[in-house]
Coordinates of C-alpha atoms in Angstrom, one line a residue:
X8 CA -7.2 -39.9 5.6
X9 CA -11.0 -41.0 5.1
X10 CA -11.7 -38.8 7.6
X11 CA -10.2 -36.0 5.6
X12 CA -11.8 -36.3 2.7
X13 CA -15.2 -36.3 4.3
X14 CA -14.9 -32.7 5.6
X15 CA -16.7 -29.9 4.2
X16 CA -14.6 -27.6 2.1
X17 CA -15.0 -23.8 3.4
X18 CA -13.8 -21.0 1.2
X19 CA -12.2 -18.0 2.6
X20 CA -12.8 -14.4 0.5
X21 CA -10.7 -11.7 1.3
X22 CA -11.5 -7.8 0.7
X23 CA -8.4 -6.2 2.2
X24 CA -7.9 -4.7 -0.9
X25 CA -11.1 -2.9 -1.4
X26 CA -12.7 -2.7 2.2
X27 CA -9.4 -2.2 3.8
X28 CA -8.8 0.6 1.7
X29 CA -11.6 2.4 3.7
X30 CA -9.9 2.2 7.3
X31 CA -9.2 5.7 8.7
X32 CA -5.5 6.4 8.0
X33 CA -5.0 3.7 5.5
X34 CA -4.1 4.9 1.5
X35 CA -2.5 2.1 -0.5
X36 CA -0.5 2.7 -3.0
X37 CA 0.0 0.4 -6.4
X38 CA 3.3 -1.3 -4.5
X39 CA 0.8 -2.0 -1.1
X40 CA -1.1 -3.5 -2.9
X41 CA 0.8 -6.0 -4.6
X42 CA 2.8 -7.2 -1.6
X43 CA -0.5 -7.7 0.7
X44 CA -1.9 -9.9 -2.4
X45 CA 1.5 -12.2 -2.5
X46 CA 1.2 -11.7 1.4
X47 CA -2.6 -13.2 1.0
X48 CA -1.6 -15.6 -1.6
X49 CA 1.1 -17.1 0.4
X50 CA -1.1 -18.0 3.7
X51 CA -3.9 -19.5 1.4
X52 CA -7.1 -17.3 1.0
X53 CA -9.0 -18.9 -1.6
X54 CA -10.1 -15.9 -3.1
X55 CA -8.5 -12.0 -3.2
X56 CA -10.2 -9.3 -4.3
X57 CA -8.3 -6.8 -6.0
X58 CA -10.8 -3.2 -5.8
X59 CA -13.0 -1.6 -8.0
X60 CA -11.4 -1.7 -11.8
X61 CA -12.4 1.8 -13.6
X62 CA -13.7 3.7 -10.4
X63 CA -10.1 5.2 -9.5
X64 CA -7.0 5.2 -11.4
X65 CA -4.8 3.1 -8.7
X66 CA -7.3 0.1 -9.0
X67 CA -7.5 0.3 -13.1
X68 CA -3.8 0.1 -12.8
X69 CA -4.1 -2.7 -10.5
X70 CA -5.8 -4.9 -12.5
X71 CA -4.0 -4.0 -15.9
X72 CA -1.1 -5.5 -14.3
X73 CA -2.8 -8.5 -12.5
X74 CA -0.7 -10.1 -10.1
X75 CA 0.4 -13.5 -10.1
X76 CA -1.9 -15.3 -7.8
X77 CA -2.7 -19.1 -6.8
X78 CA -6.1 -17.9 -5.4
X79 CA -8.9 -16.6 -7.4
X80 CA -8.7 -12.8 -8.2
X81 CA -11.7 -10.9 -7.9
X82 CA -13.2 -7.4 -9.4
X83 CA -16.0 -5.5 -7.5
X84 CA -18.3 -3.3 -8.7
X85 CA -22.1 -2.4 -8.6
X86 CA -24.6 -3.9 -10.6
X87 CA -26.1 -2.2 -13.8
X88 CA -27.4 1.3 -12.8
X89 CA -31.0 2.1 -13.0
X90 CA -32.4 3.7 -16.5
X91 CA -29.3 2.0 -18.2
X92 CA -28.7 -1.6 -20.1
X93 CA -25.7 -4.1 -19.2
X94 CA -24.6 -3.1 -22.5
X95 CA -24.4 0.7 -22.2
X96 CA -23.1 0.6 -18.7
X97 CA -19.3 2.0 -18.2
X98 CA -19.3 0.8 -14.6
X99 CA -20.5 -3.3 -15.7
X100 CA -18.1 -2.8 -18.8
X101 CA -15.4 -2.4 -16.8
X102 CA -15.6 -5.4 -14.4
X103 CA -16.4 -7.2 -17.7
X104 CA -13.2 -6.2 -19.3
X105 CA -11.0 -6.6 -16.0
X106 CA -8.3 -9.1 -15.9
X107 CA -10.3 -11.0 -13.0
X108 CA -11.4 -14.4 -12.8
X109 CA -14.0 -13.8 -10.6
X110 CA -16.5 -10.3 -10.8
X111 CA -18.1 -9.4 -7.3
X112 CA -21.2 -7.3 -7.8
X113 CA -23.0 -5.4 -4.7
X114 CA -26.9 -5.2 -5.3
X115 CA -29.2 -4.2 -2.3
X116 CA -31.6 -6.3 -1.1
X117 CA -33.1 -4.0 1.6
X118 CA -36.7 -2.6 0.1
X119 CA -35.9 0.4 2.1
X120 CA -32.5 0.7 0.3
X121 CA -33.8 0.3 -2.8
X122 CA -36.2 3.5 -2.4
X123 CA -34.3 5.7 -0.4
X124 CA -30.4 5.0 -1.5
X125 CA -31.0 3.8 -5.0
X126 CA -34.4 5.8 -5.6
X127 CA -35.4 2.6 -7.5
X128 CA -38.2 0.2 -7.5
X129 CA -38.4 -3.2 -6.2
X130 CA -38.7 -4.6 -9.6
X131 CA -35.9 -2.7 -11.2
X132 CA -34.0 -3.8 -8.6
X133 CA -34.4 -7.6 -9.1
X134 CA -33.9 -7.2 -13.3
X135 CA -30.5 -5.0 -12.3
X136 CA -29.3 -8.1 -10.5
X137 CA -30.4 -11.0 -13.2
X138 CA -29.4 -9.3 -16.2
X139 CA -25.7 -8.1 -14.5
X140 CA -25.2 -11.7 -13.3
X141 CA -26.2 -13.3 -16.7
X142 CA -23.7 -11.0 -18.6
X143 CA -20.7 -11.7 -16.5
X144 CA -21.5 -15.3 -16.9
X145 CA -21.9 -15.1 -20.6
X146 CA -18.3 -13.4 -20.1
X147 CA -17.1 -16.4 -19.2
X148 CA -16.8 -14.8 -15.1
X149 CA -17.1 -16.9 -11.9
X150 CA -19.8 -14.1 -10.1
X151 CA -20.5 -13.6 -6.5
X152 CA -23.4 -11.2 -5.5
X153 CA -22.8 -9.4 -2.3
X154 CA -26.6 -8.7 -1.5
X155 CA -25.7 -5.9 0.7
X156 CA -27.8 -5.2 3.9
X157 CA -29.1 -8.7 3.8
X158 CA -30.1 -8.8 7.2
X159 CA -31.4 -5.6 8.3
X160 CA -33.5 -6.5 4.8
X161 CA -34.6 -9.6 6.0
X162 CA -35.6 -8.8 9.2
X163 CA -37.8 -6.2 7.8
X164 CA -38.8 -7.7 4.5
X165 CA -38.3 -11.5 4.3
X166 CA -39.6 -11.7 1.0
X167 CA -38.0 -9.4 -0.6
X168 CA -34.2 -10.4 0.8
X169 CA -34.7 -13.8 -0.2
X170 CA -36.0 -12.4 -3.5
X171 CA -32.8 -10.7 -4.2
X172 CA -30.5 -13.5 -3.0
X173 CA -32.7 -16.0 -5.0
X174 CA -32.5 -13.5 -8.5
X175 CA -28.9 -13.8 -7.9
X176 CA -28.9 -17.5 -7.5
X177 CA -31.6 -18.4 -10.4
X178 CA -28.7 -16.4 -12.8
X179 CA -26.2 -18.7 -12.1
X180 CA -24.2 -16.9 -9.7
X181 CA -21.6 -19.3 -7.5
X182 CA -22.0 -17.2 -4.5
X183 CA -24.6 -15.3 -3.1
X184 CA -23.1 -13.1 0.2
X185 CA -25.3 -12.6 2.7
X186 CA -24.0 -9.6 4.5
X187 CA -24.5 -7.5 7.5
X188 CA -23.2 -4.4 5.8
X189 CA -24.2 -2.0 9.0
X190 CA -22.8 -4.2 11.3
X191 CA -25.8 -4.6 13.9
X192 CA -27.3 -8.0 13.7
X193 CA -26.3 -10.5 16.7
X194 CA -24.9 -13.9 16.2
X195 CA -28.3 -15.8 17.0
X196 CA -30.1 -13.2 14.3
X197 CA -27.5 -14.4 11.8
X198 CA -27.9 -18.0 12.7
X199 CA -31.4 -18.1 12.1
X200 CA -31.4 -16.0 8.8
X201 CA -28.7 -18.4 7.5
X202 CA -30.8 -21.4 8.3
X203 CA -34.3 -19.9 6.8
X204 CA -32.1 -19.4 3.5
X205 CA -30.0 -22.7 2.9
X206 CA -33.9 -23.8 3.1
X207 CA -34.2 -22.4 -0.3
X208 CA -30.4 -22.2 -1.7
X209 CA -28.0 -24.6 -0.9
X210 CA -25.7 -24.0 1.3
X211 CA -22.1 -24.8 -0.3
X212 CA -23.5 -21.6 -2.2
X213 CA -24.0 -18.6 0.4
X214 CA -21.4 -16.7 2.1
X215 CA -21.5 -14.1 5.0
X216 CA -20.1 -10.5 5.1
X217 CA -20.2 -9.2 8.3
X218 CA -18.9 -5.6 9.7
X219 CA -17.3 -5.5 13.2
X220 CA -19.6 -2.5 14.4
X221 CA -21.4 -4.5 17.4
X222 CA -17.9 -6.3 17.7
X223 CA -18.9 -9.6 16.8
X224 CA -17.8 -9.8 13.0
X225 CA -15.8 -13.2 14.2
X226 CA -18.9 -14.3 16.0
X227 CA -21.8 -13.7 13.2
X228 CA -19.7 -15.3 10.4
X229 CA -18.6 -18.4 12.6
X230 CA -22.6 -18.5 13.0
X231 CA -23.5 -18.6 9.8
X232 CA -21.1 -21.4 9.2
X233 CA -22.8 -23.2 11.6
X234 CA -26.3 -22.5 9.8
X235 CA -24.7 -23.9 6.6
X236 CA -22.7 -20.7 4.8
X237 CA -19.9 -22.2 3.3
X238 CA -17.8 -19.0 2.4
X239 CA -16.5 -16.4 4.8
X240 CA -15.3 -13.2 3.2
X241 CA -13.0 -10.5 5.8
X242 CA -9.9 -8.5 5.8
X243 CA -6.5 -9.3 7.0
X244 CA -6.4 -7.6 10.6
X245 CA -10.1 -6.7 10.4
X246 CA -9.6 -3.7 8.4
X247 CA -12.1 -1.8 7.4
X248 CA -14.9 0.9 7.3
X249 CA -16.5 2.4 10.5
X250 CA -15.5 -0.4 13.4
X251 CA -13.9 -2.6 10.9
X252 CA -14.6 -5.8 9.0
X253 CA -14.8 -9.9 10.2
X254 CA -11.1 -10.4 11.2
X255 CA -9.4 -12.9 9.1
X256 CA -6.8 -13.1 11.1
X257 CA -8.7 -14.0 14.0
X258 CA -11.2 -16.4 11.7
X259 CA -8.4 -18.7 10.4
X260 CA -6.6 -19.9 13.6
X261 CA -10.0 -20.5 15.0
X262 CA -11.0 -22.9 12.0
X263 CA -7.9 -24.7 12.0
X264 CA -7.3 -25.1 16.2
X265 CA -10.7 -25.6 17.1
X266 CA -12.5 -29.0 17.2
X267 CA -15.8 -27.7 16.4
X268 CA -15.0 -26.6 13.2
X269 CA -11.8 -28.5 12.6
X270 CA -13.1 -31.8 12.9
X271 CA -15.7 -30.8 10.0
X272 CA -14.6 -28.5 7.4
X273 CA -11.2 -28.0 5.5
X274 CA -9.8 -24.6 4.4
X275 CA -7.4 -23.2 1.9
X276 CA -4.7 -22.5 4.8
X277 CA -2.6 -25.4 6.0
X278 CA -1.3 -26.1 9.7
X279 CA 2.3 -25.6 7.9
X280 CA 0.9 -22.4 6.9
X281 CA -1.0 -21.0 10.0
X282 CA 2.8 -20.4 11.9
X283 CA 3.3 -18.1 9.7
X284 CA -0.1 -15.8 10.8
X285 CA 1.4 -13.8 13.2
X286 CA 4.8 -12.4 10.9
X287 CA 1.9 -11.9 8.0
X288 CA -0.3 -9.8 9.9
X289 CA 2.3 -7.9 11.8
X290 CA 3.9 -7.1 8.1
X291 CA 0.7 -5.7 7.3
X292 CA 1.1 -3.1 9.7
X293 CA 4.3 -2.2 9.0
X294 CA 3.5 -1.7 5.5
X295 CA 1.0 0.5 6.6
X296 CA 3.2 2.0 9.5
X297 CA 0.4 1.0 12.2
X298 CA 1.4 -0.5 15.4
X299 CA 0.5 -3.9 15.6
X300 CA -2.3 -4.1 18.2
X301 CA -0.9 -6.1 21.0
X302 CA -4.0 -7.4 22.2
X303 CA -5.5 -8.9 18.7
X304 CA -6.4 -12.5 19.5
X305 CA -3.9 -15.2 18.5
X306 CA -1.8 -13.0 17.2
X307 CA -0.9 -10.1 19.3
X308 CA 2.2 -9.7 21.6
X309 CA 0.5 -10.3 24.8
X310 CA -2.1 -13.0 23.2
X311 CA 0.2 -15.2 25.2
X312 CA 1.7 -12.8 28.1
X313 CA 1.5 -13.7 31.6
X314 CA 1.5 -10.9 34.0
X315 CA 0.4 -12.2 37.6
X316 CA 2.8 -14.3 39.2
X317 CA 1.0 -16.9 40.2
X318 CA -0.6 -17.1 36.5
X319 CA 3.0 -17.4 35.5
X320 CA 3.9 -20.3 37.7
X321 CA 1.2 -22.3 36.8
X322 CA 1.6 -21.7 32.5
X323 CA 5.7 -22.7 33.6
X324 CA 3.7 -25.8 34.9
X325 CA 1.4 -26.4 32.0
X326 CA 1.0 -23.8 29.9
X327 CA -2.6 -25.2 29.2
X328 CA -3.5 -23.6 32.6
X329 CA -3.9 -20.4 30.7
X330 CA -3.7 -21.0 27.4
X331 CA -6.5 -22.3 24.8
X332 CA -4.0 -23.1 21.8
X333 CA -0.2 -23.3 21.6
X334 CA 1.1 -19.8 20.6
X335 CA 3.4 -21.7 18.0
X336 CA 0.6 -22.9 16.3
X337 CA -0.1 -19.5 15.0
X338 CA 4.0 -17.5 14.9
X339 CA 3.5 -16.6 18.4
X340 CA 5.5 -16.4 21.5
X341 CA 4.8 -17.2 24.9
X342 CA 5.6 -13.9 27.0
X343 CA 6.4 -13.9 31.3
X344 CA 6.0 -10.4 31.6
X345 CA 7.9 -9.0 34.0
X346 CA 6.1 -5.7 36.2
X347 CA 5.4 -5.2 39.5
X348 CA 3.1 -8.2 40.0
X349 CA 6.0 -10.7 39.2
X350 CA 7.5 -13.2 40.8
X351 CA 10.4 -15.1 40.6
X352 CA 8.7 -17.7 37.7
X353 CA 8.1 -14.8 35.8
X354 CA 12.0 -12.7 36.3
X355 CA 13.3 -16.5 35.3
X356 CA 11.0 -17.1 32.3
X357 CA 11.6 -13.9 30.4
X358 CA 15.3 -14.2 30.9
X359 CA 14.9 -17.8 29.9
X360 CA 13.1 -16.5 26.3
X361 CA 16.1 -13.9 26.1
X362 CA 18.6 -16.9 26.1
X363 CA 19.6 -16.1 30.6
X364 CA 19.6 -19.2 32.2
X365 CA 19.1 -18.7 36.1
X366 CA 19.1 -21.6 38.6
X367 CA 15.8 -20.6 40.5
X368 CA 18.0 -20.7 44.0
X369 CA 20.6 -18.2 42.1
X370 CA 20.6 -15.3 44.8
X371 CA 21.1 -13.0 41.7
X372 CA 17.3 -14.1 40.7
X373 CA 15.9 -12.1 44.2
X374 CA 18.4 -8.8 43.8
X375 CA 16.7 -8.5 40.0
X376 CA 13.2 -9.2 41.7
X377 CA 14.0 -6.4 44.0
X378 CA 15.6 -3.8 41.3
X379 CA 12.6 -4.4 38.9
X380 CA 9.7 -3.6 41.4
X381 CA 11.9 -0.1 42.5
X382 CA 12.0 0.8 39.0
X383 CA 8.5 0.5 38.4
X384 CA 7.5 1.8 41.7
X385 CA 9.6 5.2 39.6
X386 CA 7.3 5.0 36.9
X387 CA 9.3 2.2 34.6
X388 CA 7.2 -0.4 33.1
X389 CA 9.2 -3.5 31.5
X390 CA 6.0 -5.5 30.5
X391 CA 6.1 -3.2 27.4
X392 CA 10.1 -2.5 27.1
X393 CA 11.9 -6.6 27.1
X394 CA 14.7 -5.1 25.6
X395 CA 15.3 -2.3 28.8
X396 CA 14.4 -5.5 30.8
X397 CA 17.7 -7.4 29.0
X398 CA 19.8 -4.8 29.8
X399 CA 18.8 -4.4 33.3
X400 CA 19.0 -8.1 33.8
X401 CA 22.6 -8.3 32.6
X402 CA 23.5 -4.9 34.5
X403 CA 22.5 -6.7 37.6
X404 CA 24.1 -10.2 36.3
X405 CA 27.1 -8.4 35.9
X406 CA 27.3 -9.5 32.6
X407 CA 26.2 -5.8 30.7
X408 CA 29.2 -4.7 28.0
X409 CA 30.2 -1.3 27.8
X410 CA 29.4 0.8 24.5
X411 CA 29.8 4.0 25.1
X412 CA 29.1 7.1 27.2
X413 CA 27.1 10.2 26.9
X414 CA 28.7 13.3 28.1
X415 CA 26.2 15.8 27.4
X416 CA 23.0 16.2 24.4
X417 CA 20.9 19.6 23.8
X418 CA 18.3 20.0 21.8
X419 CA 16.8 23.7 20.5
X420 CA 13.2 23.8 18.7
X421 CA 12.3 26.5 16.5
X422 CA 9.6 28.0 15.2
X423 CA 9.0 31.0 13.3
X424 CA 5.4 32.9 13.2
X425 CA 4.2 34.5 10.2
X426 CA 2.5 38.3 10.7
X427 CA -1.1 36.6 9.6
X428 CA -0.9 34.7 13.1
X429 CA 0.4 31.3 11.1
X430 CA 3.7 30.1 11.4
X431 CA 6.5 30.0 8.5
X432 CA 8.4 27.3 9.3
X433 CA 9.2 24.8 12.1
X434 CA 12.5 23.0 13.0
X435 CA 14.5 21.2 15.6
X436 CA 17.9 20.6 16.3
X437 CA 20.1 18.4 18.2
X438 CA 24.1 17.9 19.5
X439 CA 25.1 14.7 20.9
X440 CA 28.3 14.6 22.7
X441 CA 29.3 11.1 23.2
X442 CA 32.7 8.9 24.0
X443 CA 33.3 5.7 22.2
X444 CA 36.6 3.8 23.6
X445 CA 38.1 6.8 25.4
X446 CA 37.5 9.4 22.1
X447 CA 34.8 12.2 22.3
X448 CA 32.6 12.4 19.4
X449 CA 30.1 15.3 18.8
X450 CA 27.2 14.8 16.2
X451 CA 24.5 17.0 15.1
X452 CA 21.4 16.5 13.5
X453 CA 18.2 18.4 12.4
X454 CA 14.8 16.4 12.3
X455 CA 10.9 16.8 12.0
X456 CA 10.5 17.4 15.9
X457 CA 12.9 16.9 19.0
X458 CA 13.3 13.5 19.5
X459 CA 13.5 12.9 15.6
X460 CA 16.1 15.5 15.8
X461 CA 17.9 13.6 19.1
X462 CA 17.4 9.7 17.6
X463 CA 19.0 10.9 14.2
X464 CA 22.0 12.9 16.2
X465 CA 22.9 9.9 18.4
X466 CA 22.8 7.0 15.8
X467 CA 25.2 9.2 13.6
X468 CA 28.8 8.5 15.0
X469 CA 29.4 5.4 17.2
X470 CA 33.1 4.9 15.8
X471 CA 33.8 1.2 15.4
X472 CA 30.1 0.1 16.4
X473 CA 28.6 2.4 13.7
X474 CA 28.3 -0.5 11.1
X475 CA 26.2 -2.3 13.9
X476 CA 23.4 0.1 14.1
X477 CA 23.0 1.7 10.3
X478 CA 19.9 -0.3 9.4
X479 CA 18.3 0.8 13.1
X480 CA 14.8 3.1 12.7
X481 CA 12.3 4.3 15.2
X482 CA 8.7 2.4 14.0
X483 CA 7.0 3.5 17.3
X484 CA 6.7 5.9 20.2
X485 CA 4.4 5.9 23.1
X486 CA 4.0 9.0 25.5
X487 CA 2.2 8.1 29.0
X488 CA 2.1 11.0 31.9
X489 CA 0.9 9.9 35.1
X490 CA 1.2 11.0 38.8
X491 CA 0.2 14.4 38.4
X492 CA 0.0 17.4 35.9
X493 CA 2.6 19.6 34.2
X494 CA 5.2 18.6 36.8
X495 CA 4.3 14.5 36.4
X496 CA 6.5 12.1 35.6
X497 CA 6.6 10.9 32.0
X498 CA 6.8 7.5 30.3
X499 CA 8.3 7.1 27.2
X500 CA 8.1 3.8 25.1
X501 CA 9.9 3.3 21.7
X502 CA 10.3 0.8 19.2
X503 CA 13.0 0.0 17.0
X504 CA 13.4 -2.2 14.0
X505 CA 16.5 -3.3 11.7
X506 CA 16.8 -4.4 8.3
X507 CA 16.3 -7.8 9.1
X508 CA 12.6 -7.0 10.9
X509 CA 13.8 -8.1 14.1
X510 CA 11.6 -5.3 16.5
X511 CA 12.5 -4.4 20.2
X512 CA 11.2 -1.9 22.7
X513 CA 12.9 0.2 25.2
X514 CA 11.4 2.5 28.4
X515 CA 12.8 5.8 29.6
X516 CA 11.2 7.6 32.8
X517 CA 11.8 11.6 33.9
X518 CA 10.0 14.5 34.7
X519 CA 10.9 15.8 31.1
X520 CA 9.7 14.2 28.5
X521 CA 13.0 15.1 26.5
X522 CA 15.0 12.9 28.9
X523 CA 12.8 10.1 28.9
X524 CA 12.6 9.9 25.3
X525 CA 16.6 10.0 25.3
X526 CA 17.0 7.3 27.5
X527 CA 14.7 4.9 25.7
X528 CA 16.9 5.9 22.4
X529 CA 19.7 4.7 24.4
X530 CA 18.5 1.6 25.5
X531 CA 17.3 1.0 22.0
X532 CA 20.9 1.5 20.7
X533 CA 22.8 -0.5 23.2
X534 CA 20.5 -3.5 23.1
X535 CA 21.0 -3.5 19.1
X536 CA 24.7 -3.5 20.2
X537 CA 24.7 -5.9 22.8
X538 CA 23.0 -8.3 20.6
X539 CA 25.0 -7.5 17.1
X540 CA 27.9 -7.8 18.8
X541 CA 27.4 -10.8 20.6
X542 CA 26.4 -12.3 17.4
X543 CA 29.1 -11.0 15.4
X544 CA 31.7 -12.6 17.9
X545 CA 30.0 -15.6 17.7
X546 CA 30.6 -15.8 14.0
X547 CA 34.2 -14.4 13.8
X548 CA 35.2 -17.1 16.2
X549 CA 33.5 -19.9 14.5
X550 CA 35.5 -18.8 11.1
X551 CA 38.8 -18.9 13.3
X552 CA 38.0 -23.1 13.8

């Protein structure tokens, strides 16, 4: 316990909110908002900021109905403008009058910046920043500065940087944020910088701000840790403008797990907390209907996947042979993928994480070897699909229950062309002809494209298992041709979700993309069945005790 309370406390400063905001493809609404601040709240960021009150309707409604928070909730906004007072200025009245405990002003402390963006002088500059810092203060407001551009500042104008950063400080700011706002200094610049300024403010008061466009965000604000910053600021998922922001998600786990870091410096997020990393970040997505990116670090889906076979065998071993951290530290799952590299440790690991228990001498172990490499030498890819995997493994095993059949599907696309060379209206439509327990059953369905149109058609009418698949939606689809041109053979990839957010992915392969699309819908529907099923056995037989 001693030990504990010697570490250093770092802060964590997150700008989802506002930076996020900025990704290409990402428009929060009021809801959004809301749920990825209780989303924040709940892991254990010390501080959220909520956006800029008074420059856009949806962030002055925001803060008018402050959420409930644990952490500190910030306002951003620029500091006084030039040829205005603090007093007469709408944009430093409104952070002023915000519901936040914290206000975040941006200042620049680039010389060139000053000229050129904000056609100001140096001088003008420096007063902007003392007198907005002073009035927040006399608000009663904890106040960061963000002295934006620090570095590209102080590498061309020491001076001048530190002058900014030390107006800021001499005001009685609690945080002065260095940051690398263009995203091109390297993690030994930042490191040095960071050391010349704790020289002249200390330390437990700087933080770092650092964009991604180099691709070493994580990098330049682990390095400035190390050169005494003691606040990180970054978004959930490293959203943000351009190439993104410092990756909080990334950040965290690497604080908490490793010893370099660990050993000396506590943070807002707990151990208990971190296992919940993964389901937070991958919610995220989802609310913003993104795929997850699989290879994210710590938690993506194959942060922890094992292709090679021999790789395979040896994490079965000792899964520190290629692994750094313990993918239930973070939420995560260890994944033996299964593809045309695998072996038998790999076939008998992933059935092992889908509940299939093989004895390794189990003949049946070789015959699915043998049936997964044919596949993929067709063009399937199972790595990508574990639920097409399941019900090719219990095919094989024998062990595969029996839905339903399709008989026939069609599917007609139409599209009408105005005279001005537009079109009028597109439209697609889709029968399903299926039989469910000896009974034919025909369903039609129109939707926003073909396989909309076929995925909507086929989950309408499975009789008795209908109740089984009604909270089922397509979240993804993946289109890969390969092996030629127009005539190639396609790969389809889907991904389906329920109501209770359990996700699975299916594969389909043909020469028409139609078909392959189908048969992943398929798959999708019959491993939802398999497992509902199953599961709703399970619990009818346990009430019968």
């Amino acid at each position: 316990m001693a030990k504990d309370r010697a570490k250093e406390r770092l802060t964590l400063y997150d700008t989802t909110l506002r930076d996020g905001a900025q990704t290409t493809g990402v428009d929060f609404s009021l809801d959004d908002k809301r749920q990825i601040a209780a989303m924040l709240d709940e892991i254990g960021i010390d501080y959220i900021e909520g956006g800029y009150p008074g420059a856009n309707p949806l962030d002055t409604e925001f803060f008018a109905q402050r959420p409930k928070l644990r952490a500190r909730f910030a306002a951003f906004g620029m500091t006084r403008r030039q040829g205005r007072s603090v007093e007469n200025d709408p944009g430093v009245a409104a952070l002023l009058d915000s519901s936040a405990d914290v206000v975040t002003f941006v200042a620049k402390s680039w010389d060139f910046q000053v000229r050129v963006a904000l056609r100001s002088t140096e001088e003008d500059n420096l007063a902007s920043v003392t007198q907005s810092v002073n009035a927040a203060v006399a608000r009663g407001k904890e106040v960061a500065v963000d002295c934006e551009h620090f570095f590209d500042g102080f590498k061309a104008n020491p001076d001048y940087a530190l002058a900014c950063a030390k107006a800021a400080y001499d005001a009685d700011a609690r945080w002065i944020v260095l940051c690398d706002t263009n995203g091109g200094t390297l993690p030994h610049e930042v490191e040095c910088i960071v050391a010349e300024v704790v020289k002249q403010i200390p330390g437990d008061r700087i933080g770092v701000h650092c964009h991604d466009d180099t691709g070493q965000a994580v990098a330049n604000s682990l390095a400035a840790v190390r050169a005494g910053a003691r606040q990180i600021q970054g978004t959930l998922n490293g959203l943000g403008e351009r190439c993104g922001n410092a990756n909080l998600t990334t950040i965290i786990p690497t604080l908490l797990l490793k010893s370099e870091f660990a050993e000396r410096f506590e943070i807002g997020v707990t151990q208990e907390k971190l296992t919940h990393l993964t389901r937070v970040s991958h919610a995220l997505d989802e609310l913003l209907n993104r795929a997850p990116n699989r290879h994210a670090p710590y938690v993506g889906a194959s942060a922890f996947a094992t292709k090679a076979g021999i790789h395979a065998s040896a994490v079965l071993t000792d899964p520190r042979t290629y692994e750094h951290v313990t993918p239930e530290s973070v939420g995560n799952v260890r994944r033996v993928l299964v593809s045309d590299q695998a072996g038998r440790s790999n076939i008998a690991a992933e059935l092992g994480r889908l509940g299939v228990v093989l004895d390794k001498d189990d003949p049946r172990l070789a015959r699915l070897l043998d049936e997964v490499k044919e596949k993929e030498a067709q063009g399937y890819a199972y790595e990508g699909a574990d639920a097409s995997f399941f019900l090719l493994a219990k095919r094989v095993l024998g062990e595969a229950p029996h839905f339903f059949d399709i008989e026939r599907y069609s599917v007609a696309v139409d599209r009408r062309f105005a005279r001005n060379g537009g079109f009028e209206d597109q439209g697609a439509e889709a029968i399903v002809k299926i039989n469910v327990d000896g009974e034919s059953r025909i369903s039609a369905a129109e939707g926003n494209g073909p396989v909309n149109a076929l995925d909507l058609a086929l989950r309408k009418d499975l009789g008795a298992y209908q109740r089984f698949i009604d909270d089922v939606r397509l979240v993804d689809y993946r289109v890969r041709v390969f092996q030629g041109g127009t005539d190639a053979v396609t790969r389809v990839l889907v991904e389906c979700a329920d109501g209770e957010g359990e996700r699975w992915s299916t594969v389909g392969v043909s020469a028409n993309v139609i078909d392959a699309s189908f048969e992943a819908l398929v798959d999708a529907i019959n491993y939802k069945l398999l497992v509902s099923v199953a599961r709703n056995d399970r619990r009818t037989a346990k009430a019968a005790q």
